[in-house]
Coordinates of C-alpha atoms and ligand atoms in Angstrom, one line a residue:
M1 CA -27.8 -6.0 -10.4
H2 CA -30.3 -4.0 -8.5
P3 CA -31.7 -1.2 -10.8
L4 CA -30.5 1.6 -8.4
L5 CA -27.0 0.2 -8.3
D6 CA -27.1 -0.3 -12.1
D7 CA -28.2 3.4 -12.5
D8 CA -25.5 4.6 -10.1
L9 CA -22.8 2.6 -11.9
A10 CA -23.9 4.2 -15.2
R11 CA -23.8 7.6 -13.7
L12 CA -20.7 7.2 -11.6
P13 CA -18.7 10.0 -13.2
E14 CA -21.5 12.5 -12.8
L15 CA -22.2 11.3 -9.2
L16 CA -18.6 11.8 -8.2
D17 CA -18.5 15.2 -9.9
E18 CA -21.6 16.2 -8.0
T19 CA -20.2 15.0 -4.7
R20 CA -17.0 16.9 -5.5
A21 CA -19.0 20.1 -6.1
Y22 CA -20.9 19.6 -2.8
A23 CA -17.6 19.1 -0.9
V24 CA -16.2 22.2 -2.6
R25 CA -19.3 24.2 -1.5
L26 CA -18.9 22.9 2.1
L27 CA -15.2 23.8 2.3
A28 CA -15.7 27.2 0.7
G29 CA -18.2 28.0 3.4
L30 CA -16.1 26.6 6.2
S31 CA -15.0 30.0 7.6
D32 CA -18.6 31.3 7.6
R33 CA -20.7 28.5 8.9
P34 CA -21.2 28.2 12.7
V35 CA -18.0 26.7 14.2
A36 CA -19.9 24.5 16.6
R37 CA -23.5 23.6 17.2
T38 CA -25.5 23.1 20.4
P39 CA -26.5 19.6 19.6
V40 CA -30.1 18.7 19.1
R41 CA -30.6 14.9 19.5
R42 CA -32.1 13.2 16.5
A43 CA -33.9 9.9 16.9
P44 CA -32.8 7.3 14.4
A45 CA -35.1 7.0 11.3
P46 CA -36.3 3.6 10.2
L47 CA -34.0 1.6 7.8
P48 CA -34.9 2.5 4.2
V49 CA -36.4 -0.5 2.5
E50 CA -36.5 1.0 -0.9
G51 CA -33.4 3.1 -1.4
V52 CA -33.2 6.4 -3.2
G53 CA -29.9 6.0 -5.1
A54 CA -26.7 7.9 -4.4
K55 CA -28.1 11.3 -5.5
G56 CA -31.1 10.9 -3.3
A57 CA -28.9 9.8 -0.4
T58 CA -26.7 12.9 -0.8
E59 CA -29.8 15.1 -0.8
A60 CA -31.2 13.4 2.3
F61 CA -27.8 13.8 4.0
A62 CA -27.5 17.4 3.1
E63 CA -30.9 18.1 4.5
R64 CA -31.0 15.9 7.6
W65 CA -27.4 15.7 8.8
E66 CA -24.9 18.1 7.4
P67 CA -26.5 21.3 8.8
G68 CA -25.9 20.0 12.4
F69 CA -22.3 19.3 11.8
A70 CA -19.5 21.4 13.3
A71 CA -16.9 23.3 11.2
S72 CA -14.3 21.2 12.8
P73 CA -11.8 21.3 9.9
G74 CA -12.1 25.1 10.0
P75 CA -9.7 27.7 11.3
R76 CA -11.4 28.7 14.6
Y77 CA -12.3 25.3 15.9
L78 CA -9.9 25.4 18.8
G79 CA -11.5 22.6 20.9
F80 CA -9.6 19.5 22.0
V81 CA -6.6 19.1 19.7
T82 CA -8.2 18.7 16.4
G83 CA -6.5 19.7 13.2
G84 CA -8.1 19.8 9.8
A85 CA -7.3 18.2 6.6
T86 CA -4.7 19.7 4.2
P87 CA -5.7 19.8 0.5
A88 CA -3.4 16.9 -0.4
S89 CA -4.5 14.8 2.6
L90 CA -8.1 15.2 1.5
A91 CA -7.3 14.2 -2.0
G92 CA -5.4 11.2 -0.6
D93 CA -8.4 10.3 1.6
W94 CA -10.8 10.3 -1.3
L95 CA -8.5 8.1 -3.3
T96 CA -8.2 5.7 -0.3
G97 CA -11.9 5.1 -0.6
A98 CA -11.8 4.9 -4.3
L99 CA -9.0 2.3 -4.3
D100 CA -10.3 0.5 -1.2
Q101 CA -7.1 -1.4 -0.4
N102 CA -6.7 -3.7 2.5
P103 CA -3.1 -3.4 3.6
T104 CA -3.3 -6.5 5.7
S105 CA -0.6 -8.4 3.7
G106 CA 1.5 -8.0 0.6
I107 CA 0.3 -11.1 -1.2
D108 CA -1.8 -9.2 -3.7
S109 CA -0.5 -5.6 -3.8
T110 CA 2.2 -3.2 -2.8
A111 CA -0.2 -1.3 -0.4
P112 CA 1.8 -2.5 2.7
D113 CA 4.9 -1.0 1.2
L114 CA 3.2 2.4 0.9
E115 CA 2.5 2.1 4.6
R116 CA 6.1 1.2 5.3
E117 CA 7.4 4.2 3.3
T118 CA 4.9 6.5 5.1
V119 CA 6.0 5.2 8.5
A120 CA 9.7 5.7 7.6
W121 CA 8.9 9.3 6.6
L122 CA 7.1 9.9 9.9
R123 CA 10.0 8.4 11.8
E124 CA 12.3 10.9 10.2
L125 CA 9.9 13.8 10.7
F126 CA 9.9 13.2 14.4
G127 CA 13.7 12.5 14.5
L128 CA 13.3 8.9 15.8
P129 CA 16.2 6.5 15.3
P130 CA 15.9 3.6 12.7
E131 CA 15.4 1.1 15.5
H132 CA 11.9 2.4 15.9
E133 CA 9.6 0.5 13.7
G134 CA 6.1 1.6 13.3
T135 CA 2.6 0.7 12.2
L136 CA -0.5 2.9 11.6
V137 CA -3.6 2.6 13.7
S138 CA -6.8 4.5 14.0
G139 CA -5.9 7.1 16.7
A140 CA -3.7 7.8 19.6
T141 CA -5.9 5.8 22.0
M142 CA -5.1 2.7 19.9
S143 CA -1.5 3.7 19.6
N144 CA -1.3 4.0 23.4
A145 CA -3.1 0.6 23.8
A146 CA -0.7 -1.1 21.3
G147 CA 2.4 0.5 23.0
L148 CA 1.1 -0.7 26.4
A149 CA 0.3 -4.1 25.1
I150 CA 4.0 -4.4 24.0
A151 CA 5.0 -3.2 27.4
R152 CA 2.8 -5.9 29.0
E153 CA 4.5 -8.5 26.8
W154 CA 7.9 -7.2 27.9
L155 CA 7.0 -7.5 31.6
G156 CA 6.2 -11.1 30.8
E157 CA 9.5 -11.6 29.1
R158 CA 11.3 -10.3 32.1
N159 CA 9.5 -12.9 34.3
G160 CA 9.6 -15.8 31.8
I161 CA 5.9 -15.6 31.1
P162 CA 4.6 -15.4 27.5
V163 CA 1.6 -13.2 28.3
A164 CA 0.2 -13.5 24.8
E165 CA -0.1 -17.3 25.3
Q166 CA -0.9 -17.5 29.0
G167 CA -3.0 -14.4 29.6
V168 CA -2.5 -11.4 31.8
A169 CA -3.5 -13.3 35.0
A170 CA -0.2 -15.2 34.8
L171 CA 1.6 -11.9 35.0
G172 CA 0.2 -10.9 38.4
P173 CA -0.2 -7.2 39.4
V174 CA 1.5 -4.6 37.3
T175 CA 2.6 -1.1 38.2
V176 CA 2.3 1.7 35.8
L177 CA 3.8 5.1 36.8
S178 CA 3.0 8.4 35.2
G179 CA 2.7 12.1 36.1
S180 CA -0.2 13.5 34.0
P181 CA -1.4 10.6 31.8
H182 CA -4.0 11.3 29.2
S183 CA -7.4 9.8 29.9
S184 CA -6.9 7.3 27.1
V185 CA -4.1 5.5 29.0
G186 CA -6.6 4.4 31.7
K187 CA -8.9 3.2 28.9
A188 CA -5.9 1.2 27.4
L189 CA -5.1 -0.3 30.8
S190 CA -8.7 -1.4 31.2
L191 CA -8.8 -2.9 27.7
L192 CA -5.5 -4.8 28.2
G193 CA -6.6 -6.4 31.4
L194 CA -4.0 -4.6 33.5
G195 CA -6.8 -2.6 35.1
R196 CA -7.1 1.1 35.6
S197 CA -5.9 0.8 39.2
A198 CA -2.5 -0.3 37.9
M199 CA -1.8 3.4 37.4
R200 CA 0.1 5.1 40.2
R201 CA 0.2 8.8 39.8
V202 CA 3.6 10.3 40.5
D203 CA 3.9 13.8 41.9
L204 CA 4.4 16.7 39.5
L205 CA 6.8 19.5 39.6
P206 CA 5.4 22.5 41.5
G207 CA 2.9 24.4 39.3
R208 CA 3.5 22.1 36.4
E209 CA 2.0 19.1 34.7
A210 CA 5.5 17.5 34.1
V211 CA 6.5 14.7 36.4
D212 CA 8.9 15.2 39.2
V213 CA 11.7 12.9 38.1
A214 CA 13.1 12.6 41.7
R215 CA 9.7 11.3 42.8
L216 CA 9.5 9.0 39.9
E217 CA 12.9 7.5 40.9
E218 CA 11.6 7.1 44.5
A219 CA 8.6 5.2 43.2
L220 CA 10.8 2.9 41.1
E221 CA 13.1 2.4 44.1
E222 CA 10.1 1.3 46.2
L223 CA 9.4 -1.5 43.7
G224 CA 12.6 -3.2 44.9
G225 CA 13.7 -4.3 41.4
R226 CA 10.2 -5.4 40.1
P227 CA 9.9 -4.3 36.5
A228 CA 7.3 -1.6 35.7
I229 CA 5.8 0.5 33.0
V230 CA 6.5 4.2 32.9
V231 CA 4.2 6.4 30.8
A232 CA 6.0 9.7 30.0
N233 CA 4.0 12.5 28.6
A234 CA 5.2 14.7 25.9
G235 CA 2.5 17.3 25.5
T236 CA -0.3 17.3 28.1
V237 CA -3.7 18.5 26.9
N238 CA -4.3 21.3 29.4
T239 CA -1.0 23.1 29.5
V240 CA 1.2 21.2 27.0
D241 CA 3.8 20.3 29.5
F242 CA 6.6 17.9 28.8
D243 CA 8.2 15.3 31.0
D244 CA 12.0 15.4 31.0
L245 CA 12.3 12.4 28.6
R246 CA 16.1 12.2 28.8
A247 CA 16.2 12.2 32.6
I248 CA 13.5 9.5 32.7
A249 CA 15.2 7.4 30.1
A250 CA 18.4 7.6 32.1
L251 CA 16.7 6.0 35.1
R252 CA 16.6 2.7 33.1
E253 CA 20.3 2.3 34.0
R254 CA 19.2 1.6 37.6
Y255 CA 15.6 0.4 37.4
P256 CA 13.9 -2.0 35.0
F257 CA 11.0 -0.4 33.2
W258 CA 9.4 -0.1 29.8
L259 CA 9.3 3.6 28.7
H260 CA 6.2 4.5 26.7
V261 CA 5.9 8.1 25.6
D262 CA 2.5 9.6 24.8
A263 CA 3.5 12.3 22.3
A264 CA 0.1 12.4 20.6
F265 CA 0.6 15.9 19.4
G266 CA 3.7 17.0 21.3
A267 CA 6.0 15.0 18.9
F268 CA 5.4 17.9 16.4
A269 CA 7.5 20.2 18.7
A270 CA 10.4 18.5 16.8
L271 CA 9.5 20.6 13.8
S272 CA 10.1 23.9 15.5
P273 CA 13.7 24.7 16.2
D274 CA 12.7 26.8 19.2
H275 CA 10.8 23.9 20.7
A276 CA 12.5 20.8 19.6
H277 CA 14.3 20.5 22.9
L278 CA 10.9 19.7 24.5
V279 CA 11.1 16.2 22.8
D280 CA 14.7 15.7 23.4
G281 CA 15.1 12.0 24.3
L282 CA 11.9 10.8 22.5
G283 CA 14.0 8.3 20.5
E284 CA 15.1 6.6 23.6
A285 CA 11.6 5.4 24.4
D286 CA 10.6 1.8 24.0
S287 CA 7.3 2.8 22.4
V288 CA 6.0 6.1 21.2
C289 CA 2.4 7.2 20.4
V290 CA 1.8 10.0 17.8
D291 CA -1.6 11.1 16.4
L292 CA -1.8 12.0 12.8
H293 CA -5.3 13.3 12.6
K294 CA -4.3 16.1 15.0
W295 CA -1.3 18.2 14.0
L296 CA -0.4 16.4 10.8
N297 CA -3.8 17.6 9.5
V298 CA -5.0 14.4 7.9
P299 CA -8.7 13.4 8.1
Y300 CA -9.8 10.9 10.8
S301 CA -8.8 8.2 11.7
S302 CA -5.0 8.0 11.8
A303 CA -2.2 7.6 14.2
V304 CA 1.2 6.0 14.3
Q305 CA 2.7 3.7 16.8
F306 CA 6.5 3.2 17.1
T307 CA 8.4 0.6 19.0
R308 CA 11.9 -0.8 19.3
R309 CA 10.5 -4.3 20.0
R310 CA 8.7 -5.3 16.9
D311 CA 9.3 -9.0 17.9
L312 CA 7.2 -8.6 21.0
Q313 CA 4.6 -6.7 19.0
A314 CA 4.3 -9.6 16.6
R315 CA 3.8 -12.0 19.4
I316 CA 0.8 -10.1 20.6
F317 CA -0.9 -9.3 17.3
A318 CA 0.2 -12.3 15.2
N319 CA -2.7 -13.7 13.2
S320 CA -0.7 -16.9 12.8
A321 CA -3.5 -19.4 12.4
A322 CA -4.3 -17.9 8.9
A323 CA -1.7 -19.8 6.8
Y324 CA -2.6 -17.9 3.7
L325 CA -1.2 -14.7 5.2
G326 CA 2.3 -16.0 5.3
P327 CA 4.8 -16.7 8.0
L328 CA 5.9 -14.0 10.5
G329 CA 9.5 -13.8 9.4
D330 CA 11.7 -10.8 10.2
D331 CA 9.5 -8.2 8.5
P332 CA 6.0 -9.4 9.4
E333 CA 3.0 -8.3 7.3
P334 CA 0.9 -5.6 8.9
V335 CA -1.8 -8.0 9.8
H336 CA 0.6 -9.5 12.4
L337 CA 1.4 -6.1 14.0
T338 CA -1.9 -4.3 14.4
P339 CA -5.0 -4.8 16.6
E340 CA -7.1 -5.0 13.5
N341 CA -6.9 -7.6 10.7
S342 CA -8.6 -5.8 7.8
R343 CA -8.4 -2.1 7.9
R344 CA -8.3 1.1 5.8
L345 CA -5.1 2.0 4.1
H346 CA -4.5 4.8 6.6
A347 CA -1.2 5.7 5.1
V348 CA -2.5 7.3 1.9
P349 CA -3.6 10.7 3.3
A350 CA -0.4 11.0 5.4
W351 CA 1.7 10.0 2.4
F352 CA -0.1 12.6 0.2
T353 CA 0.4 15.5 2.7
L354 CA 4.1 14.6 3.3
A355 CA 4.7 14.2 -0.4
A356 CA 2.9 17.5 -1.2
Y357 CA 4.3 19.8 1.5
G358 CA 7.3 18.0 2.8
R359 CA 9.0 18.5 6.1
E360 CA 9.2 22.3 5.5
G361 CA 5.5 22.7 4.8
H362 CA 4.5 20.8 7.9
A363 CA 7.1 22.7 10.0
E364 CA 5.5 25.9 8.8
I365 CA 2.0 24.8 10.1
V366 CA 3.5 23.8 13.4
R367 CA 5.5 27.1 13.8
R368 CA 2.5 29.2 12.8
D369 CA 0.2 27.4 15.2
I370 CA 2.7 27.9 18.0
A371 CA 3.0 31.6 17.2
L372 CA -0.8 32.0 17.1
A373 CA -1.2 30.3 20.5
A374 CA 1.3 32.8 21.9
L375 CA -0.6 35.7 20.3
L376 CA -3.9 34.6 21.7
G377 CA -2.2 34.2 25.1
E378 CA -1.0 37.8 24.9
R379 CA -4.4 39.1 23.9
I380 CA -6.1 37.2 26.8
A381 CA -3.4 38.3 29.3
A382 CA -4.2 41.9 28.4
L383 CA -8.0 41.4 29.1
P384 CA -8.7 42.1 32.8
A385 CA -11.7 39.7 32.8
Y386 CA -9.4 36.7 32.1
R387 CA -6.5 35.0 33.7
L388 CA -4.0 32.6 32.1
L389 CA -3.6 29.5 34.1
A390 CA -0.2 28.5 32.7
P391 CA 2.3 30.0 30.3
V392 CA 1.6 29.2 26.7
R393 CA 4.3 26.6 26.2
L394 CA 3.4 25.4 22.8
N395 CA 0.0 25.4 21.1
V396 CA -2.6 25.5 23.8
V397 CA -3.9 28.5 25.8
C398 CA -5.4 27.5 29.1
F399 CA -7.3 30.3 30.9
T400 CA -10.2 31.1 33.0
L401 CA -12.4 34.0 34.1
A402 CA -10.4 36.1 36.5
D403 CA -13.2 36.7 39.1
A404 CA -15.6 33.9 38.3
P405 CA -13.9 30.7 37.2
E406 CA -17.0 28.7 38.1
R407 CA -18.6 30.4 35.0
A408 CA -16.2 28.9 32.6
G409 CA -18.8 26.3 31.3
E410 CA -21.3 29.1 30.7
L411 CA -18.7 31.0 28.7
V412 CA -18.0 27.9 26.5
G413 CA -21.8 27.8 25.9
A414 CA -21.8 31.4 24.9
I415 CA -18.9 30.9 22.5
I416 CA -20.7 28.0 20.8
E417 CA -23.8 30.1 20.6
S418 CA -21.9 32.9 18.9
G419 CA -20.9 30.5 16.0
E420 CA -17.6 32.3 15.9
A421 CA -15.3 29.8 17.5
F422 CA -15.1 26.6 19.6
L423 CA -13.1 26.1 22.7
T424 CA -13.3 23.2 25.1
P425 CA -14.0 23.4 28.9
T426 CA -11.6 21.7 31.3
V427 CA -10.6 21.7 34.9
Y428 CA -6.9 22.6 35.6
D429 CA -5.5 22.2 39.1
G430 CA -9.1 22.2 40.4
I431 CA -10.1 25.3 38.6
P432 CA -12.8 25.3 35.9
A433 CA -11.1 26.7 32.8
L434 CA -11.1 26.8 29.0
R435 CA -8.6 25.7 26.4
A436 CA -7.9 27.0 23.0
A437 CA -5.8 24.6 21.0
F438 CA -4.1 25.5 17.8
S439 CA -3.4 22.6 15.4
N440 CA -5.2 23.5 12.2
W441 CA -3.3 24.4 9.0
R442 CA -5.9 27.1 8.0
T443 CA -5.7 29.3 11.1
T444 CA -4.2 32.8 10.7
E445 CA -3.7 35.9 12.8
A446 CA -7.0 37.3 11.6
D447 CA -8.7 34.3 13.3
V448 CA -6.9 34.9 16.5
E449 CA -8.0 38.6 16.5
R450 CA -11.6 37.4 15.9
V451 CA -11.4 35.1 18.8
A452 CA -9.8 37.7 21.0
K453 CA -12.6 40.2 20.1
L454 CA -15.2 37.6 20.8
L455 CA -13.7 36.9 24.3
E456 CA -13.6 40.6 25.0
R457 CA -17.3 40.9 24.0
L458 CA -18.3 37.9 26.1
A459 CA -16.4 39.0 29.1
P460 CA -18.6 39.4 32.2
Ligands
LIG1 C1 -5.7 13.2 21.7 C2 -4.8 12.5 22.6 C3 -4.9 11.1 22.9 C4 -6.0 10.2 22.3 O1 -6.1 10.4 20.9 P1 -7.3 9.9 20.0 O2 -6.8 10.2 18.7 O3 -8.5 10.7 20.4 O4 -7.5 8.4 20.3 C5 -4.0 10.5 23.7 N1 -3.0 11.3 24.2 C6 -2.9 12.6 24.1 C7 -1.8 13.4 24.7 C8 -3.8 13.3 23.2 O5 -3.7 14.6 23.0

């Protein structure tokens, strides 16, 4: 064994204790360190030829990299839709690395069953019916891609074409209909060979990001019976609007289409009694995408993908040439269901946080974040320098500068500079704007007041 490895092996308990202490220091300072950084590009250093051992590597990391990192797991990082990591999920994440399981198949361990249990818990959490079977992937983009791959296979089935065997060219042009699809849907269409231009945007309801279901019906009618894919959106990123999932699902009685629902963070509305109606009908979808590294507050990278047509999913992702991985059967091993073969046991952090806090604990996070978004919305509405661009429907506040929306980007820069908070710039309905998204388990009213004060101070 190389002497540095040999030393580290002998010192493993101390090394892990030191790493733990370092992580504890970082997390203890999370509320005080600058929330975001104006990035300064760093050129890659040459590959170390002689290493420095784990302790030396930690020191080098602490000096060279960590100071430039954002406090993204902290309470006032309100950019994108981010979420942090609950204590239990972090513990689970560390153990995932320590145990280093590959949940590809169950021939050597029960790891795939842990994943199955976790998926069953998540299905219940979001109120999906048992016909929805799921797998864990690395993020909502992969979940959307997997759901749309199954949709593609279904289109083939309708036309007697096994797309997984013959390729997407055999399928001919495909129509995808959606009102306000997330950018990752275009990426998935590109990846799947369907092409970004397969997407036809359907008109929205006036002043909303939700699709106009009557216009969707017209678009389906125009297809003259040709099967299509509909991507419904349950929680848009700018204004957290929701398509009427029940009304869309009901259209399947008259038109053939696959219903994929992107509920990356919107699915968590099911945990708030006052908002659960927003995801009414989610269970009727053919495939559903939900992110876990956002509102479940587990570390990156984690999302779940549900579908009613596991048989089609297995046709796409089957790794069937590898005989040692076993036959597909009725309950295929994960390797036959996911884009990856080998992968991290993503389920552990999600399992830990659900085991630790249960449905009630996670419902509290969701309800609190929703209330905090409403509170910031009220504070901003009361500041004359700002203007809300949409009602605060769930957990995002979308607003701009009342008299100078074109300076929204500058304001984001000033917010970053302050070190107090992080919000992301956006363009909503052609207007440059900002978004404050609440999805972190740590955020409190005091944080909202701090952000409101900051906005007041930075107002032009
Ligand atoms: C975040 C998000 C995605 C993409 O998720 P990643 O985890 O970044 O891959 C897709 N759809 C919606 C609605 C999202 O909010």
